[in-house]
mmCIF file of C-alpha atoms in Angstrom:
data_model
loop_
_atom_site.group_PDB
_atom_site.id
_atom_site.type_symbol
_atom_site.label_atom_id
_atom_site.label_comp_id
_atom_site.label_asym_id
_atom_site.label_seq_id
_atom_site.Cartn_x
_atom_site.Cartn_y
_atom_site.Cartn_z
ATOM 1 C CA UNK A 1 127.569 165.453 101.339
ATOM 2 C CA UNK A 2 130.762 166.734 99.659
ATOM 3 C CA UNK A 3 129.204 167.606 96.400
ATOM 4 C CA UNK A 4 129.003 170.950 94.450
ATOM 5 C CA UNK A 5 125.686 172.932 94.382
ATOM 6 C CA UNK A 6 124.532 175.402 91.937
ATOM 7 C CA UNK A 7 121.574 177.816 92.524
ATOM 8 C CA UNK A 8 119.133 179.157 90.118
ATOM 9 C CA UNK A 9 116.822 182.019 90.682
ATOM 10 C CA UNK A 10 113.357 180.960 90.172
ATOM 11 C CA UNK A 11 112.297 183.948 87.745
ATOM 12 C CA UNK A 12 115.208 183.850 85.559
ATOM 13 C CA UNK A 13 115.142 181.801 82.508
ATOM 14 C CA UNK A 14 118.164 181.035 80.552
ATOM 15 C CA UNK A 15 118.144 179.865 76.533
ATOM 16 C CA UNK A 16 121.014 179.527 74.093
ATOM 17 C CA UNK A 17 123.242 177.178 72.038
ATOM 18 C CA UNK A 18 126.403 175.412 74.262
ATOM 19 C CA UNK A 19 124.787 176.291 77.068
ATOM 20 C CA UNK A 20 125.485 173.070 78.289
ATOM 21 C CA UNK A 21 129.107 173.059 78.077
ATOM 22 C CA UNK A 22 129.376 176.761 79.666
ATOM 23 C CA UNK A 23 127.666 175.086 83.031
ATOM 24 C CA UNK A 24 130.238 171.945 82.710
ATOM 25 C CA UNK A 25 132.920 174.298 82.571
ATOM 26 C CA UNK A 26 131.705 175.701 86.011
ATOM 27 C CA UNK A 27 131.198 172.466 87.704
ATOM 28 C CA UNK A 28 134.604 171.486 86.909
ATOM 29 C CA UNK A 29 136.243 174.625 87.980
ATOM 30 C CA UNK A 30 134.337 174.381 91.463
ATOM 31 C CA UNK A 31 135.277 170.864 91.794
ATOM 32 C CA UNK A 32 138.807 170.857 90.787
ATOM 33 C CA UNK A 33 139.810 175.229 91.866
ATOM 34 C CA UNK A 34 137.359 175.662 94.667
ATOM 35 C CA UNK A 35 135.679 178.794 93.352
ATOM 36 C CA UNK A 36 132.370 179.844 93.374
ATOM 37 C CA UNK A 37 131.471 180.820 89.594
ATOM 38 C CA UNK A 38 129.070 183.869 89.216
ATOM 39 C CA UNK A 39 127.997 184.363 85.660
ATOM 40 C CA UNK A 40 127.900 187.560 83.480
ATOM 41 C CA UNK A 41 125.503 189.047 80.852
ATOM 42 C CA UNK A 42 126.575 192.159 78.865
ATOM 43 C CA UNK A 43 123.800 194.730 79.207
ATOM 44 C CA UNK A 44 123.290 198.517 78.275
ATOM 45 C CA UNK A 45 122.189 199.656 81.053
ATOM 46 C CA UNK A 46 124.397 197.916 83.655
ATOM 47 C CA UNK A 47 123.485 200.837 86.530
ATOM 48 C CA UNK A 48 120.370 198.665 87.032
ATOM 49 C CA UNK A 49 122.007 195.643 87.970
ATOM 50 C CA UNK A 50 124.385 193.744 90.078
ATOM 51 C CA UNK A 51 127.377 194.604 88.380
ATOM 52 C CA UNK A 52 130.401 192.186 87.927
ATOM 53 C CA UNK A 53 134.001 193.293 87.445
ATOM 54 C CA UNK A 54 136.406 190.944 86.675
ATOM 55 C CA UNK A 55 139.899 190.604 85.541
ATOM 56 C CA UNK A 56 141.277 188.996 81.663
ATOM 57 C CA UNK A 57 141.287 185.309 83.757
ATOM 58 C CA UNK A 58 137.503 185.941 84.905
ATOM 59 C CA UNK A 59 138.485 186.404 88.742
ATOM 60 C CA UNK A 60 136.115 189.114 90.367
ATOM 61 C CA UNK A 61 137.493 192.227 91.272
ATOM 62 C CA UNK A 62 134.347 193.337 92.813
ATOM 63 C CA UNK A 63 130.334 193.405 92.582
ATOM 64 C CA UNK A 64 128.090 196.072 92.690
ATOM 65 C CA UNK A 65 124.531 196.622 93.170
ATOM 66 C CA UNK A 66 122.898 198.978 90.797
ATOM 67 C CA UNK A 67 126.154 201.670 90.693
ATOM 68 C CA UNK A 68 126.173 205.189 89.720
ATOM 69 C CA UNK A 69 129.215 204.651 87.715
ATOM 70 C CA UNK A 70 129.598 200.784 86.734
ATOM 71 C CA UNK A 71 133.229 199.775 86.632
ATOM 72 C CA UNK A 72 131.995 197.160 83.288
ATOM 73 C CA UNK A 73 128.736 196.293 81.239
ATOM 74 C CA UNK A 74 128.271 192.494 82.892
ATOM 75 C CA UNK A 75 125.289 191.995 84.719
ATOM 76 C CA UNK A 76 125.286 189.295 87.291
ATOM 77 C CA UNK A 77 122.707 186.599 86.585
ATOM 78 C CA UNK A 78 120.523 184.603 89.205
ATOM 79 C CA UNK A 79 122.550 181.562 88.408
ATOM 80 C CA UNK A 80 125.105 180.267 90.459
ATOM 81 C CA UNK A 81 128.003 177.864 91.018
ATOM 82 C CA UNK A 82 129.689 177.108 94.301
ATOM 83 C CA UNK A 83 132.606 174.335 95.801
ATOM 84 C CA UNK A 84 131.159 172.293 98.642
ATOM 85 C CA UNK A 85 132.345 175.411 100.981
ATOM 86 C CA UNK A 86 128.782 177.134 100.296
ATOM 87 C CA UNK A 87 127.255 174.672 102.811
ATOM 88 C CA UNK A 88 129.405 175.820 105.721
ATOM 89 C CA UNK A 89 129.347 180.014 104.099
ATOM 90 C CA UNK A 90 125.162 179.833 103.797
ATOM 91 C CA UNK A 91 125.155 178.330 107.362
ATOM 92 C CA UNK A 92 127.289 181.646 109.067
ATOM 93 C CA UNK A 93 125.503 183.863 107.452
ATOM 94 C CA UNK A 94 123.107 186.925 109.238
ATOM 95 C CA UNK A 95 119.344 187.921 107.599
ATOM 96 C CA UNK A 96 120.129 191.725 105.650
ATOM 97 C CA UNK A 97 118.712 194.952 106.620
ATOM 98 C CA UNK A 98 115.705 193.832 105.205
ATOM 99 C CA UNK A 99 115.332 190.185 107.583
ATOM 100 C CA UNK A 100 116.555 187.945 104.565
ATOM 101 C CA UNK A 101 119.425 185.729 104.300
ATOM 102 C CA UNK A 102 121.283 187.314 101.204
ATOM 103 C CA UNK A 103 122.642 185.187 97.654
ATOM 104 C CA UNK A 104 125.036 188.526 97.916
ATOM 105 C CA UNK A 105 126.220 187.570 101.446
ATOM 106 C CA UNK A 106 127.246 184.412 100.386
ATOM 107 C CA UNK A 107 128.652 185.647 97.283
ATOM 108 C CA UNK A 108 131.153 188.431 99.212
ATOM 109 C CA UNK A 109 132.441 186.182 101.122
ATOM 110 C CA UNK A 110 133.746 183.944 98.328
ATOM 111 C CA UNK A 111 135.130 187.078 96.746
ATOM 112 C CA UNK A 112 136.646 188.160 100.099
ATOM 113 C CA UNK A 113 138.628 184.802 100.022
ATOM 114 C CA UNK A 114 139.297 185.437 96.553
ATOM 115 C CA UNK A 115 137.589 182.503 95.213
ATOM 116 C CA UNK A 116 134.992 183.663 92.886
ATOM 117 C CA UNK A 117 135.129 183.813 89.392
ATOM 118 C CA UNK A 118 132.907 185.479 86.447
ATOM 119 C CA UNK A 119 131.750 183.724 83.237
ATOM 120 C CA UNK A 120 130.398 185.543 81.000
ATOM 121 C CA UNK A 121 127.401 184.645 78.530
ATOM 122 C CA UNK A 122 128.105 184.432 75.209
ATOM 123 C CA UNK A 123 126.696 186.789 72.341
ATOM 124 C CA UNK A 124 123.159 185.664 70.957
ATOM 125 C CA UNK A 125 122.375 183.933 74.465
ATOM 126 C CA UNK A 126 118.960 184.506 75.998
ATOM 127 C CA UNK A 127 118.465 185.556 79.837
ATOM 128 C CA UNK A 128 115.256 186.908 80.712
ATOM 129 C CA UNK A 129 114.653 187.871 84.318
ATOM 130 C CA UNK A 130 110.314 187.353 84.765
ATOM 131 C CA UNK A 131 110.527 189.088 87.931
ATOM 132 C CA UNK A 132 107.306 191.440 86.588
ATOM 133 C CA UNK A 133 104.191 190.862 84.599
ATOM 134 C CA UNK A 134 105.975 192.824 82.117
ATOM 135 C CA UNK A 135 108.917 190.400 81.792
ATOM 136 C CA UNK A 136 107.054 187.636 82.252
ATOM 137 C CA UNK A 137 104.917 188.708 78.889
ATOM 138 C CA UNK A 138 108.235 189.397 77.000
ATOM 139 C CA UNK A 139 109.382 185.857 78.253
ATOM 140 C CA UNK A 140 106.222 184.476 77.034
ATOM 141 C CA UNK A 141 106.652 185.550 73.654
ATOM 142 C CA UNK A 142 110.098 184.786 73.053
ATOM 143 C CA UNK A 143 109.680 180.901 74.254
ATOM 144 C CA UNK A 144 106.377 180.877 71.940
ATOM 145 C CA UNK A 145 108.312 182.411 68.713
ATOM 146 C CA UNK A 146 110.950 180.053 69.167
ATOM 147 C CA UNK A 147 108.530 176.725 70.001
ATOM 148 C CA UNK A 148 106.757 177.936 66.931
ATOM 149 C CA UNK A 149 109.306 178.434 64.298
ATOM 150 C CA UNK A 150 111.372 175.644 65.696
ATOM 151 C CA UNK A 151 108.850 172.825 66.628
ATOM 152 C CA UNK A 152 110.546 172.356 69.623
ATOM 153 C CA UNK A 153 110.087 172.565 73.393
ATOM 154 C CA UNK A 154 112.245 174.792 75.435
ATOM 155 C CA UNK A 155 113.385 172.593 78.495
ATOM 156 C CA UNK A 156 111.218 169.560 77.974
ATOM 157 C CA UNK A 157 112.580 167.612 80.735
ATOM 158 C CA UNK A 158 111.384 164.498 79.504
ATOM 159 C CA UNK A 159 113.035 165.268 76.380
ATOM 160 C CA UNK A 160 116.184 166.380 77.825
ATOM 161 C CA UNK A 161 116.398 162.943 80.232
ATOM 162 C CA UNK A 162 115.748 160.648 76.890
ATOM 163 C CA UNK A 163 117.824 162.309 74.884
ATOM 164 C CA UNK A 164 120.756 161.801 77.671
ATOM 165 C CA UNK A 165 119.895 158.436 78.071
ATOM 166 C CA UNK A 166 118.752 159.118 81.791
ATOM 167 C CA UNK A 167 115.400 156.991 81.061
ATOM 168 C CA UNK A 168 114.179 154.538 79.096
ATOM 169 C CA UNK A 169 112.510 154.161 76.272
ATOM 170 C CA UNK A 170 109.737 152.391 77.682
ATOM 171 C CA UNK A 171 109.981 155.424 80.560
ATOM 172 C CA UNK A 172 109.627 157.940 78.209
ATOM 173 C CA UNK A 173 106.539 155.852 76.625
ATOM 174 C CA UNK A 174 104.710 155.726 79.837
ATOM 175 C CA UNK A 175 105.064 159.230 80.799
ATOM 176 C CA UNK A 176 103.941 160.393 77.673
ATOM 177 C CA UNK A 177 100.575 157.846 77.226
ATOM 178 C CA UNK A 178 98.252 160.045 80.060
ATOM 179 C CA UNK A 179 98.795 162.932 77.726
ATOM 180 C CA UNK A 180 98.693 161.933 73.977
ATOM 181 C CA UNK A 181 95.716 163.417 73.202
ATOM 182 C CA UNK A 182 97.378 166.892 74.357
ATOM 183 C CA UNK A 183 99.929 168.326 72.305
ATOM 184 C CA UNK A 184 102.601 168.064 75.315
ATOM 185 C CA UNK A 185 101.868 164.100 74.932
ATOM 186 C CA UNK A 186 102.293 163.928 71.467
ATOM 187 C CA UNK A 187 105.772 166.375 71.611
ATOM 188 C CA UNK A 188 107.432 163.733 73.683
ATOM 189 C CA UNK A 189 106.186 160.586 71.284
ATOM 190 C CA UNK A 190 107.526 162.655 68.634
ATOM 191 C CA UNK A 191 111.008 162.747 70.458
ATOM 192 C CA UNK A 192 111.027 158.918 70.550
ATOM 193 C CA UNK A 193 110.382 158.622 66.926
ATOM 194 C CA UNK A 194 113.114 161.337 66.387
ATOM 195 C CA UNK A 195 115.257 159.486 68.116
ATOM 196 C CA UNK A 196 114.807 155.873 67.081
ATOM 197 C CA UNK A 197 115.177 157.422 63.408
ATOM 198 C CA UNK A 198 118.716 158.440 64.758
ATOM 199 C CA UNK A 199 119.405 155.852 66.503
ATOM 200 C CA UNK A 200 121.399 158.147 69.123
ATOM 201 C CA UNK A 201 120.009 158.716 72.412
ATOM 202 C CA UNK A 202 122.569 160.497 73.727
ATOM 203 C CA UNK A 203 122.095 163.548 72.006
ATOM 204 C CA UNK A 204 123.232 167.175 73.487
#
């Protein structure tokens, strides 16, 4: 079709407040600019990443893997936004040195054209790459603290459909009956009650 795609790296998980309206900014600067939108995550040790450098309007200069000397401190994410374009770029593409078909091939090319921008994460935001059993662990902990302490799921998709008025109520009811005598069953009925209290489905 002619739509936009974004692409999301299976082991990376992302968590933090206005998240939502960072990844509407990038779907409406690859619909209405064309660019491909890479995102950025300050780190202290940037010579282990994919690093991102980008000038005061958040066009990339260039992007580096894992440099000796790294030109800023913005690691690039496994999340991705690109125009319509990526279908035809991903097609033309070769498989690396190492017999894969590259998220970096596509993503020179867009910065080649000089239509690929860099958004960085804000302060405070959460993005954990579970790519070991290490990071996995640490990613464990942090959702549990936060579920915990909060009483809240992370990314309950159920939740996240109600609450946007994607479903029903009586959906939401359904999908939540096989499991109420689990605690995942009785999470969601306790989004339906929060929600009928408020009387606001449409919640962010």
């Amino acid at each position: 079709g002619d739509d936009c795609a974004c692409l999301v790296l299976g082991d990376n998980i992302f968590h933090g407040a206005g998240f939502s309206s960072v990844l509407k900014q990038s779907v409406s600067a690859a619909e209405k600019s064309g660019k491909a939108t890479v995102f950025g995550y300050w780190v202290d040790d940037p010579e282990r990443y994919g690093v991102a450098e980008f000038d005061k309007d958040g066009n990339c200069l260039s992007i580096e893997e894992k440099p000796e000397h790294p030109k800023s401190n913005y690691a690039v994410v496994g999340l991705y936004f690109y125009p319509n374009k990526v279908v035809d770029v991903a097609s033309r593409i070769k498989p690396s040195a190492r017999g894969e078909l590259e998220i970096t091939t596509v993503n020179q090319e867009f910065l080649n054209d000089g239509e690929l921008r860099v958004q960085t994460l804000p302060r405070g935001f959460a993005w954990l790459d579970t790519g070991t059993h290490d990071s996995l662990a640490e990613a464990s902990i942090y959702v549990e603290v936060l579920e915990k302490r909060q009483g809240l799921k992370i990314a309950c998709l159920e939740g996240i459909a109600y609450r946007q008025g994607w479903i029903s109520r009586e959906r939401m009811i359904e999908i939540a009956k096989p499991m109420l005598k689990n605690q995942y069953g009785q999470y969601l009925m306790k989004v339906i009650d929060e929600i009928d209290r408020t009387d606001s489905p449409n919640l962010d």
